[in-house]
Amino acid sequence: MGSKEENVEWPLGKPGGILLAMLFLPTVVAIFVQRSGFNFLPSNEWISKTALPALAVGVVSAALPFWLILRSRHDGVKKGFGLLGAPVAGYFLGKHLVVIAVPMLFAVIAGHQVELSFTVVDAHEWGDSKCRTPVQVEGVPMLFDEICRVPDDIRRELGPLHRIAVSGRGTSRGVFVESLRRID
């Protein structure tokens, strides 16, 4: 009736769109898995080894949506919000692809029973509906820095700077948490 269909050409073409979706999909799946109640912690060793590659992927992932929005035909507020929000989301998704999604994939495919150590930041906060009775660990990116549903008797033993051993299915790159114990 009076609707105009705007034909916006995707600057990277259809293959570019598929590549972009494939790049971000593992990170979105990893976040969904974490928020669904499967505690996954990447190892501190993996995080430190991949700091530079994660930064590089994050920067490229931030620049690509910024460039795409600049090239789009939209103007005004919509474009302004896109120019502000898309690079932040792109950086977050790109960095977490390297730091979280890759070790999670290794844990699913080639995982075995492992035990990794972490340092506690806080064990006495009350969580939210998605993560009750959390223990927060040091050096792990936000959204993945809590172990949920830790029994109160274990949490009472823990405080800042205490070391814990986390065991479960995983690799040296990361672990799906099944249990934890204090080690110092």
Short mmCIF file of N, CA and C in Angstrom, two decimals:
data_model
loop_
_atom_site.label_atom_id
_atom_site.label_comp_id
_atom_site.label_asym_id
_atom_site.label_seq_id
_atom_site.Cartn_x
_atom_site.Cartn_y
_atom_site.Cartn_z
N MET A 1 0.81 -1.19 0.00
CA MET A 1 0.00 0.00 0.00
C MET A 1 0.85 1.23 0.00
N GLY A 2 1.46 1.76 0.70
CA GLY A 2 2.33 2.90 0.57
C GLY A 2 3.70 2.52 1.04
N SER A 3 3.99 1.23 1.20
CA SER A 3 5.29 0.85 1.72
C SER A 3 6.31 0.80 0.60
N LYS A 4 7.41 1.36 0.90
CA LYS A 4 8.52 1.35 -0.04
C LYS A 4 9.53 0.32 0.45
N GLU A 5 9.91 -0.53 -0.42
CA GLU A 5 10.91 -1.51 -0.04
C GLU A 5 12.28 -0.94 -0.38
N GLU A 6 13.08 -0.78 0.65
CA GLU A 6 14.42 -0.23 0.44
C GLU A 6 15.37 -1.37 0.13
N ASN A 7 16.04 -1.31 -0.94
CA ASN A 7 16.96 -2.34 -1.35
C ASN A 7 18.37 -1.91 -0.96
N VAL A 8 18.83 -2.40 0.22
CA VAL A 8 20.15 -2.05 0.70
C VAL A 8 21.10 -3.18 0.32
N GLU A 9 22.15 -2.83 -0.36
CA GLU A 9 23.12 -3.83 -0.78
C GLU A 9 24.13 -4.05 0.34
N TRP A 10 24.32 -5.29 0.70
CA TRP A 10 25.28 -5.68 1.72
C TRP A 10 26.68 -5.49 1.15
N PRO A 11 27.52 -4.66 1.76
CA PRO A 11 28.83 -4.35 1.18
C PRO A 11 29.74 -5.56 0.96
N LEU A 12 29.59 -6.59 1.79
CA LEU A 12 30.46 -7.75 1.64
C LEU A 12 29.82 -8.86 0.82
N GLY A 13 28.60 -8.63 0.35
CA GLY A 13 27.89 -9.66 -0.41
C GLY A 13 27.36 -10.75 0.51
N LYS A 14 26.65 -11.68 -0.05
CA LYS A 14 26.06 -12.77 0.72
C LYS A 14 27.13 -13.63 1.40
N PRO A 15 28.23 -13.99 0.71
CA PRO A 15 29.27 -14.77 1.40
C PRO A 15 29.86 -14.04 2.60
N GLY A 16 29.99 -12.72 2.51
CA GLY A 16 30.50 -11.95 3.63
C GLY A 16 29.56 -11.99 4.82
N GLY A 17 28.27 -11.93 4.55
CA GLY A 17 27.28 -12.01 5.63
C GLY A 17 27.30 -13.37 6.30
N ILE A 18 27.44 -14.41 5.51
CA ILE A 18 27.52 -15.76 6.07
C ILE A 18 28.79 -15.91 6.90
N LEU A 19 29.90 -15.38 6.39
CA LEU A 19 31.16 -15.44 7.13
C LEU A 19 31.06 -14.70 8.46
N LEU A 20 30.45 -13.53 8.45
CA LEU A 20 30.27 -12.74 9.67
C LEU A 20 29.40 -13.49 10.68
N ALA A 21 28.32 -14.09 10.20
CA ALA A 21 27.44 -14.86 11.09
C ALA A 21 28.18 -16.06 11.67
N MET A 22 28.97 -16.75 10.83
CA MET A 22 29.73 -17.90 11.31
C MET A 22 30.80 -17.49 12.32
N LEU A 23 31.33 -16.29 12.18
CA LEU A 23 32.33 -15.79 13.11
C LEU A 23 31.73 -15.55 14.48
N PHE A 24 30.54 -14.94 14.51
CA PHE A 24 29.94 -14.58 15.79
C PHE A 24 29.09 -15.68 16.41
N LEU A 25 28.62 -16.65 15.63
CA LEU A 25 27.75 -17.70 16.14
C LEU A 25 28.36 -18.49 17.28
N PRO A 26 29.62 -18.94 17.20
CA PRO A 26 30.18 -19.70 18.33
C PRO A 26 30.18 -18.90 19.65
N THR A 27 30.43 -17.61 19.57
CA THR A 27 30.43 -16.79 20.78
C THR A 27 29.02 -16.67 21.35
N VAL A 28 28.04 -16.47 20.49
CA VAL A 28 26.65 -16.38 20.95
C VAL A 28 26.23 -17.70 21.58
N VAL A 29 26.60 -18.82 20.97
CA VAL A 29 26.28 -20.14 21.52
C VAL A 29 26.97 -20.31 22.88
N ALA A 30 28.23 -19.90 22.99
CA ALA A 30 28.96 -20.01 24.26
C ALA A 30 28.27 -19.21 25.36
N ILE A 31 27.82 -18.01 25.05
CA ILE A 31 27.11 -17.19 26.04
C ILE A 31 25.80 -17.85 26.42
N PHE A 32 25.08 -18.39 25.44
CA PHE A 32 23.82 -19.09 25.72
C PHE A 32 24.06 -20.30 26.61
N VAL A 33 25.10 -21.08 26.33
CA VAL A 33 25.43 -22.26 27.13
C VAL A 33 25.72 -21.83 28.57
N GLN A 34 26.50 -20.78 28.74
CA GLN A 34 26.85 -20.30 30.08
C GLN A 34 25.61 -19.84 30.84
N ARG A 35 24.78 -19.05 30.19
CA ARG A 35 23.58 -18.51 30.85
C ARG A 35 22.52 -19.58 31.08
N SER A 36 22.66 -20.73 30.40
CA SER A 36 21.72 -21.84 30.59
C SER A 36 22.07 -22.68 31.81
N GLY A 37 23.18 -22.38 32.45
CA GLY A 37 23.52 -23.08 33.68
C GLY A 37 24.70 -24.02 33.59
N PHE A 38 25.36 -24.11 32.44
CA PHE A 38 26.55 -24.94 32.31
C PHE A 38 27.75 -24.04 32.58
N ASN A 39 28.33 -24.18 33.77
CA ASN A 39 29.47 -23.34 34.14
C ASN A 39 30.70 -23.75 33.35
N PHE A 40 31.25 -22.81 32.60
CA PHE A 40 32.50 -23.04 31.88
C PHE A 40 33.49 -21.97 32.28
N LEU A 41 34.70 -22.39 32.59
CA LEU A 41 35.78 -21.45 32.92
C LEU A 41 36.96 -21.69 31.99
N PRO A 42 37.36 -20.68 31.22
CA PRO A 42 38.60 -20.83 30.45
C PRO A 42 39.77 -20.76 31.44
N SER A 43 40.84 -21.47 31.15
CA SER A 43 41.98 -21.46 32.07
C SER A 43 42.70 -20.12 32.01
N ASN A 44 43.31 -19.75 33.12
CA ASN A 44 44.08 -18.50 33.17
C ASN A 44 45.26 -18.57 32.21
N GLU A 45 45.81 -19.75 32.04
CA GLU A 45 46.93 -19.93 31.09
C GLU A 45 46.45 -19.63 29.66
N TRP A 46 45.28 -20.15 29.28
CA TRP A 46 44.73 -19.89 27.94
C TRP A 46 44.46 -18.40 27.75
N ILE A 47 43.89 -17.77 28.76
CA ILE A 47 43.57 -16.35 28.66
C ILE A 47 44.84 -15.53 28.45
N SER A 48 45.89 -15.85 29.19
CA SER A 48 47.14 -15.08 29.02
C SER A 48 47.82 -15.38 27.68
N LYS A 49 47.79 -16.64 27.23
CA LYS A 49 48.40 -16.99 25.95
C LYS A 49 47.70 -16.33 24.77
N THR A 50 46.40 -16.16 24.87
CA THR A 50 45.62 -15.64 23.74
C THR A 50 45.28 -14.17 23.88
N ALA A 51 45.91 -13.47 24.79
CA ALA A 51 45.57 -12.05 25.01
C ALA A 51 45.76 -11.22 23.73
N LEU A 52 46.88 -11.38 23.06
CA LEU A 52 47.14 -10.60 21.84
C LEU A 52 46.23 -11.02 20.67
N PRO A 53 46.11 -12.33 20.39
CA PRO A 53 45.17 -12.71 19.33
C PRO A 53 43.72 -12.30 19.63
N ALA A 54 43.31 -12.40 20.89
CA ALA A 54 41.95 -12.00 21.26
C ALA A 54 41.75 -10.51 21.04
N LEU A 55 42.76 -9.72 21.37
CA LEU A 55 42.69 -8.27 21.14
C LEU A 55 42.58 -7.98 19.64
N ALA A 56 43.39 -8.66 18.85
CA ALA A 56 43.36 -8.44 17.40
C ALA A 56 42.01 -8.82 16.79
N VAL A 57 41.49 -9.97 17.16
CA VAL A 57 40.18 -10.40 16.65
C VAL A 57 39.10 -9.44 17.14
N GLY A 58 39.21 -9.00 18.39
CA GLY A 58 38.23 -8.04 18.93
C GLY A 58 38.24 -6.73 18.18
N VAL A 59 39.41 -6.22 17.87
CA VAL A 59 39.51 -4.94 17.14
C VAL A 59 38.96 -5.08 15.72
N VAL A 60 39.31 -6.16 15.04
CA VAL A 60 38.77 -6.38 13.69
C VAL A 60 37.25 -6.55 13.76
N SER A 61 36.78 -7.28 14.76
CA SER A 61 35.34 -7.49 14.93
C SER A 61 34.61 -6.22 15.31
N ALA A 62 35.30 -5.27 15.89
CA ALA A 62 34.69 -3.97 16.20
C ALA A 62 34.72 -3.07 14.98
N ALA A 63 35.78 -3.14 14.20
CA ALA A 63 35.91 -2.26 13.04
C ALA A 63 34.97 -2.65 11.91
N LEU A 64 34.74 -3.94 11.73
CA LEU A 64 33.90 -4.39 10.62
C LEU A 64 32.47 -3.86 10.72
N PRO A 65 31.76 -4.02 11.85
CA PRO A 65 30.41 -3.47 11.90
C PRO A 65 30.40 -1.94 11.81
N PHE A 66 31.43 -1.30 12.36
CA PHE A 66 31.53 0.16 12.28
C PHE A 66 31.61 0.59 10.81
N TRP A 67 32.46 -0.09 10.04
CA TRP A 67 32.62 0.21 8.63
C TRP A 67 31.33 -0.06 7.86
N LEU A 68 30.67 -1.19 8.18
CA LEU A 68 29.42 -1.53 7.49
C LEU A 68 28.34 -0.49 7.76
N ILE A 69 28.26 -0.01 8.99
CA ILE A 69 27.24 1.00 9.32
C ILE A 69 27.57 2.33 8.65
N LEU A 70 28.84 2.69 8.60
CA LEU A 70 29.22 3.91 7.90
C LEU A 70 28.82 3.85 6.43
N ARG A 71 28.93 2.70 5.82
CA ARG A 71 28.58 2.53 4.41
C ARG A 71 27.08 2.39 4.17
N SER A 72 26.31 2.18 5.23
CA SER A 72 24.87 1.97 5.04
C SER A 72 24.19 3.27 4.63
N ARG A 73 22.99 3.13 4.13
CA ARG A 73 22.23 4.29 3.66
C ARG A 73 21.41 4.94 4.76
N HIS A 74 21.39 4.36 5.93
CA HIS A 74 20.62 4.93 7.03
C HIS A 74 21.29 6.21 7.52
N ASP A 75 20.48 7.13 7.99
CA ASP A 75 20.98 8.38 8.57
C ASP A 75 20.28 8.61 9.90
N GLY A 76 20.82 9.53 10.64
CA GLY A 76 20.16 9.97 11.86
C GLY A 76 20.46 9.12 13.07
N VAL A 77 19.45 9.03 13.94
CA VAL A 77 19.60 8.39 15.24
C VAL A 77 19.95 6.91 15.11
N LYS A 78 19.28 6.23 14.18
CA LYS A 78 19.53 4.80 13.99
C LYS A 78 21.00 4.54 13.66
N LYS A 79 21.55 5.32 12.77
CA LYS A 79 22.94 5.18 12.39
C LYS A 79 23.86 5.56 13.56
N GLY A 80 23.48 6.59 14.30
CA GLY A 80 24.28 7.02 15.46
C GLY A 80 24.38 5.94 16.52
N PHE A 81 23.23 5.33 16.85
CA PHE A 81 23.26 4.24 17.83
C PHE A 81 24.05 3.05 17.30
N GLY A 82 23.92 2.78 16.03
CA GLY A 82 24.68 1.69 15.43
C GLY A 82 26.18 1.94 15.49
N LEU A 83 26.57 3.19 15.21
CA LEU A 83 28.01 3.53 15.25
C LEU A 83 28.57 3.45 16.66
N LEU A 84 27.73 3.65 17.67
CA LEU A 84 28.18 3.54 19.06
C LEU A 84 28.14 2.10 19.57
N GLY A 85 27.06 1.40 19.28
CA GLY A 85 26.86 0.07 19.86
C GLY A 85 27.51 -1.08 19.13
N ALA A 86 27.52 -1.02 17.81
CA ALA A 86 28.04 -2.15 17.03
C ALA A 86 29.52 -2.43 17.28
N PRO A 87 30.38 -1.42 17.38
CA PRO A 87 31.79 -1.72 17.65
C PRO A 87 32.00 -2.36 19.03
N VAL A 88 31.23 -1.93 20.02
CA VAL A 88 31.36 -2.52 21.36
C VAL A 88 30.93 -3.98 21.32
N ALA A 89 29.77 -4.23 20.71
CA ALA A 89 29.29 -5.61 20.58
C ALA A 89 30.25 -6.44 19.73
N GLY A 90 30.75 -5.88 18.66
CA GLY A 90 31.69 -6.59 17.80
C GLY A 90 32.97 -6.95 18.52
N TYR A 91 33.51 -6.02 19.31
CA TYR A 91 34.73 -6.29 20.07
C TYR A 91 34.48 -7.41 21.08
N PHE A 92 33.38 -7.30 21.81
CA PHE A 92 33.02 -8.30 22.82
C PHE A 92 32.88 -9.68 22.18
N LEU A 93 32.14 -9.77 21.09
CA LEU A 93 31.93 -11.06 20.44
C LEU A 93 33.21 -11.62 19.84
N GLY A 94 34.03 -10.77 19.23
CA GLY A 94 35.28 -11.22 18.64
C GLY A 94 36.29 -11.69 19.68
N LYS A 95 36.45 -10.92 20.73
CA LYS A 95 37.39 -11.29 21.79
C LYS A 95 36.95 -12.59 22.46
N HIS A 96 35.65 -12.70 22.75
CA HIS A 96 35.15 -13.90 23.41
C HIS A 96 35.16 -15.13 22.51
N LEU A 97 35.21 -14.91 21.20
CA LEU A 97 35.37 -16.04 20.29
C LEU A 97 36.68 -16.75 20.59
N VAL A 98 37.75 -15.99 20.75
CA VAL A 98 39.07 -16.56 21.01
C VAL A 98 39.19 -17.05 22.45
N VAL A 99 38.77 -16.24 23.41
CA VAL A 99 38.99 -16.54 24.83
C VAL A 99 38.02 -17.58 25.37
N ILE A 100 36.77 -17.59 24.91
CA ILE A 100 35.76 -18.48 25.49
C ILE A 100 35.32 -19.58 24.52
N ALA A 101 34.87 -19.21 23.33
CA ALA A 101 34.25 -20.18 22.42
C ALA A 101 35.22 -21.27 21.97
N VAL A 102 36.46 -20.90 21.66
CA VAL A 102 37.44 -21.90 21.20
C VAL A 102 37.75 -22.93 22.29
N PRO A 103 38.08 -22.52 23.53
CA PRO A 103 38.34 -23.55 24.54
C PRO A 103 37.09 -24.34 24.91
N MET A 104 35.90 -23.71 24.82
CA MET A 104 34.67 -24.44 25.09
C MET A 104 34.46 -25.53 24.04
N LEU A 105 34.75 -25.21 22.79
CA LEU A 105 34.63 -26.18 21.72
C LEU A 105 35.60 -27.34 21.93
N PHE A 106 36.84 -27.03 22.30
CA PHE A 106 37.81 -28.09 22.61
C PHE A 106 37.32 -28.97 23.75
N ALA A 107 36.72 -28.36 24.78
CA ALA A 107 36.22 -29.13 25.92
C ALA A 107 35.09 -30.06 25.52
N VAL A 108 34.23 -29.61 24.62
CA VAL A 108 33.12 -30.45 24.16
C VAL A 108 33.63 -31.59 23.28
N ILE A 109 34.54 -31.28 22.37
CA ILE A 109 34.99 -32.28 21.40
C ILE A 109 36.04 -33.23 21.99
N ALA A 110 37.06 -32.69 22.62
CA ALA A 110 38.19 -33.52 23.07
C ALA A 110 38.34 -33.53 24.58
N GLY A 111 37.30 -33.14 25.29
CA GLY A 111 37.41 -33.03 26.74
C GLY A 111 37.53 -34.36 27.46
N HIS A 112 38.16 -34.29 28.59
CA HIS A 112 38.29 -35.42 29.49
C HIS A 112 38.27 -34.84 30.91
N GLN A 113 38.37 -35.67 31.93
CA GLN A 113 38.32 -35.17 33.30
C GLN A 113 39.61 -34.41 33.61
N VAL A 114 39.48 -33.13 33.96
CA VAL A 114 40.63 -32.29 34.28
C VAL A 114 40.37 -31.53 35.57
N GLU A 115 41.44 -30.97 36.11
CA GLU A 115 41.34 -30.12 37.29
C GLU A 115 42.22 -28.90 37.03
N LEU A 116 41.61 -27.72 37.11
CA LEU A 116 42.32 -26.46 36.90
C LEU A 116 42.20 -25.63 38.17
N SER A 117 43.21 -24.79 38.42
CA SER A 117 43.16 -23.96 39.63
C SER A 117 42.84 -22.50 39.27
N PHE A 118 42.13 -21.86 40.19
CA PHE A 118 41.72 -20.47 40.05
C PHE A 118 41.84 -19.78 41.40
N THR A 119 41.83 -18.45 41.38
CA THR A 119 41.86 -17.65 42.60
C THR A 119 40.49 -17.03 42.80
N VAL A 120 39.99 -17.11 44.02
CA VAL A 120 38.66 -16.58 44.36
C VAL A 120 38.75 -15.07 44.54
N VAL A 121 37.77 -14.37 43.98
CA VAL A 121 37.62 -12.93 44.20
C VAL A 121 36.59 -12.71 45.29
N ASP A 122 35.46 -13.41 45.19
CA ASP A 122 34.38 -13.26 46.16
C ASP A 122 33.54 -14.53 46.19
N ALA A 123 33.17 -14.95 47.39
CA ALA A 123 32.34 -16.15 47.53
C ALA A 123 31.12 -15.88 48.39
N HIS A 124 30.88 -14.63 48.76
CA HIS A 124 29.80 -14.35 49.70
C HIS A 124 28.69 -13.49 49.14
N GLU A 125 28.78 -13.12 47.88
CA GLU A 125 27.70 -12.36 47.23
C GLU A 125 26.54 -13.30 46.95
N TRP A 126 25.34 -12.72 46.92
CA TRP A 126 24.18 -13.49 46.49
C TRP A 126 24.00 -13.23 45.01
N GLY A 127 23.74 -14.27 44.27
CA GLY A 127 23.60 -14.16 42.83
C GLY A 127 22.21 -13.72 42.41
N ASP A 128 21.93 -13.94 41.15
CA ASP A 128 20.62 -13.61 40.60
C ASP A 128 19.88 -14.92 40.31
N SER A 129 18.76 -14.82 39.62
CA SER A 129 17.95 -16.01 39.33
C SER A 129 18.67 -17.00 38.42
N LYS A 130 19.61 -16.53 37.61
CA LYS A 130 20.35 -17.41 36.71
C LYS A 130 21.57 -18.04 37.38
N CYS A 131 22.11 -17.37 38.39
CA CYS A 131 23.32 -17.87 39.05
C CYS A 131 23.21 -17.65 40.55
N ARG A 132 22.62 -18.62 41.21
CA ARG A 132 22.48 -18.53 42.66
C ARG A 132 23.77 -19.01 43.33
N THR A 133 24.05 -18.48 44.47
CA THR A 133 25.22 -18.81 45.30
C THR A 133 26.51 -18.93 44.47
N PRO A 134 26.93 -17.82 43.86
CA PRO A 134 28.12 -17.86 43.00
C PRO A 134 29.43 -17.74 43.78
N VAL A 135 30.47 -18.23 43.16
CA VAL A 135 31.84 -17.97 43.58
C VAL A 135 32.49 -17.29 42.38
N GLN A 136 32.97 -16.07 42.59
CA GLN A 136 33.59 -15.31 41.51
C GLN A 136 35.09 -15.57 41.51
N VAL A 137 35.65 -15.81 40.32
CA VAL A 137 37.08 -16.09 40.20
C VAL A 137 37.81 -14.97 39.47
N GLU A 138 39.10 -14.91 39.69
CA GLU A 138 39.94 -13.83 39.17
C GLU A 138 40.45 -14.15 37.77
N GLY A 139 40.56 -13.10 36.95
CA GLY A 139 41.22 -13.20 35.66
C GLY A 139 40.39 -13.75 34.52
N VAL A 140 39.13 -14.06 34.75
CA VAL A 140 38.27 -14.62 33.72
C VAL A 140 37.31 -13.52 33.25
N PRO A 141 37.06 -13.42 31.95
CA PRO A 141 36.19 -12.35 31.45
C PRO A 141 34.78 -12.35 32.06
N MET A 142 34.22 -11.16 32.14
CA MET A 142 32.88 -10.98 32.65
C MET A 142 31.90 -11.92 31.93
N LEU A 143 30.89 -12.34 32.60
CA LEU A 143 29.88 -13.32 32.20
C LEU A 143 30.36 -14.75 32.39
N PHE A 144 31.66 -14.95 32.45
CA PHE A 144 32.21 -16.29 32.61
C PHE A 144 33.05 -16.40 33.88
N ASP A 145 32.98 -15.40 34.74
CA ASP A 145 33.84 -15.36 35.92
C ASP A 145 33.19 -15.89 37.18
N GLU A 146 32.02 -16.53 37.06
CA GLU A 146 31.33 -17.05 38.23
C GLU A 146 31.05 -18.54 38.08
N ILE A 147 31.19 -19.23 39.20
CA ILE A 147 30.78 -20.63 39.29
C ILE A 147 29.47 -20.60 40.06
N CYS A 148 28.42 -21.09 39.46
CA CYS A 148 27.08 -21.00 40.04
C CYS A 148 26.73 -22.25 40.84
N ARG A 149 25.77 -22.08 41.73
CA ARG A 149 25.20 -23.16 42.54
C ARG A 149 26.25 -23.88 43.38
N VAL A 150 27.13 -23.10 44.02
CA VAL A 150 28.13 -23.68 44.91
C VAL A 150 27.48 -23.82 46.29
N PRO A 151 27.54 -25.00 46.88
CA PRO A 151 26.92 -25.20 48.19
C PRO A 151 27.48 -24.23 49.24
N ASP A 152 26.61 -23.81 50.16
CA ASP A 152 27.01 -22.83 51.18
C ASP A 152 28.15 -23.33 52.07
N ASP A 153 28.20 -24.62 52.37
CA ASP A 153 29.30 -25.11 53.22
C ASP A 153 30.66 -24.92 52.55
N ILE A 154 30.72 -25.02 51.24
CA ILE A 154 31.97 -24.77 50.52
C ILE A 154 32.23 -23.27 50.44
N ARG A 155 31.19 -22.49 50.17
CA ARG A 155 31.35 -21.03 50.06
C ARG A 155 31.85 -20.42 51.37
N ARG A 156 31.41 -20.97 52.51
CA ARG A 156 31.85 -20.43 53.81
C ARG A 156 33.35 -20.56 54.00
N GLU A 157 33.96 -21.57 53.40
CA GLU A 157 35.41 -21.79 53.52
C GLU A 157 36.22 -20.85 52.65
N LEU A 158 35.56 -20.20 51.70
CA LEU A 158 36.28 -19.43 50.69
C LEU A 158 36.23 -17.94 50.96
N GLY A 159 37.30 -17.28 50.60
CA GLY A 159 37.37 -15.83 50.69
C GLY A 159 38.30 -15.31 49.60
N PRO A 160 38.43 -14.00 49.52
CA PRO A 160 39.31 -13.42 48.50
C PRO A 160 40.73 -13.99 48.60
N LEU A 161 41.31 -14.26 47.45
CA LEU A 161 42.67 -14.76 47.26
C LEU A 161 42.85 -16.23 47.65
N HIS A 162 41.80 -16.92 48.06
CA HIS A 162 41.91 -18.36 48.28
C HIS A 162 42.02 -19.05 46.93
N ARG A 163 42.78 -20.11 46.89
CA ARG A 163 42.94 -20.89 45.66
C ARG A 163 41.95 -22.06 45.69
N ILE A 164 41.34 -22.32 44.54
CA ILE A 164 40.42 -23.44 44.42
C ILE A 164 40.83 -24.31 43.23
N ALA A 165 40.53 -25.59 43.33
CA ALA A 165 40.70 -26.52 42.22
C ALA A 165 39.32 -26.83 41.68
N VAL A 166 39.14 -26.59 40.40
CA VAL A 166 37.87 -26.84 39.74
C VAL A 166 38.04 -28.05 38.85
N SER A 167 37.17 -29.03 39.00
CA SER A 167 37.29 -30.22 38.17
C SER A 167 36.01 -30.44 37.38
N GLY A 168 36.19 -31.10 36.23
CA GLY A 168 35.08 -31.40 35.35
C GLY A 168 35.60 -31.79 33.98
N ARG A 169 34.71 -31.81 33.01
CA ARG A 169 35.09 -32.16 31.65
C ARG A 169 35.73 -30.94 30.99
N GLY A 170 36.89 -31.15 30.40
CA GLY A 170 37.56 -30.05 29.74
C GLY A 170 38.93 -30.44 29.24
N THR A 171 39.73 -29.41 29.01
CA THR A 171 41.12 -29.57 28.59
C THR A 171 41.94 -28.57 29.39
N SER A 172 43.21 -28.44 29.05
CA SER A 172 44.05 -27.44 29.72
C SER A 172 43.61 -26.03 29.36
N ARG A 173 42.76 -25.89 28.35
CA ARG A 173 42.27 -24.58 27.91
C ARG A 173 41.05 -24.10 28.69
N GLY A 174 40.30 -25.04 29.28
CA GLY A 174 39.11 -24.66 30.02
C GLY A 174 38.34 -25.87 30.49
N VAL A 175 37.39 -25.64 31.40
CA VAL A 175 36.69 -26.75 32.04
C VAL A 175 35.21 -26.41 32.27
N PHE A 176 34.35 -27.40 32.03
CA PHE A 176 32.96 -27.32 32.45
C PHE A 176 32.94 -27.77 33.91
N VAL A 177 32.55 -26.89 34.80
CA VAL A 177 32.67 -27.12 36.24
C VAL A 177 31.68 -28.18 36.72
N GLU A 178 32.22 -29.21 37.37
CA GLU A 178 31.40 -30.21 38.04
C GLU A 178 31.55 -30.12 39.55
N SER A 179 32.76 -29.81 40.00
CA SER A 179 32.99 -29.66 41.44
C SER A 179 34.18 -28.74 41.68
N LEU A 180 34.27 -28.26 42.91
CA LEU A 180 35.42 -27.44 43.29
C LEU A 180 35.78 -27.71 44.73
N ARG A 181 37.03 -27.46 45.04
CA ARG A 181 37.53 -27.61 46.42
C ARG A 181 38.61 -26.60 46.68
N ARG A 182 38.76 -26.24 47.92
CA ARG A 182 39.81 -25.30 48.31
C ARG A 182 41.14 -26.03 48.33
N ILE A 183 42.21 -25.38 47.85
CA ILE A 183 43.51 -26.05 47.81
C ILE A 183 44.58 -25.33 48.62
N ASP A 184 44.26 -24.27 49.33
CA ASP A 184 45.31 -23.70 50.19
C ASP A 184 44.85 -23.54 51.60
#
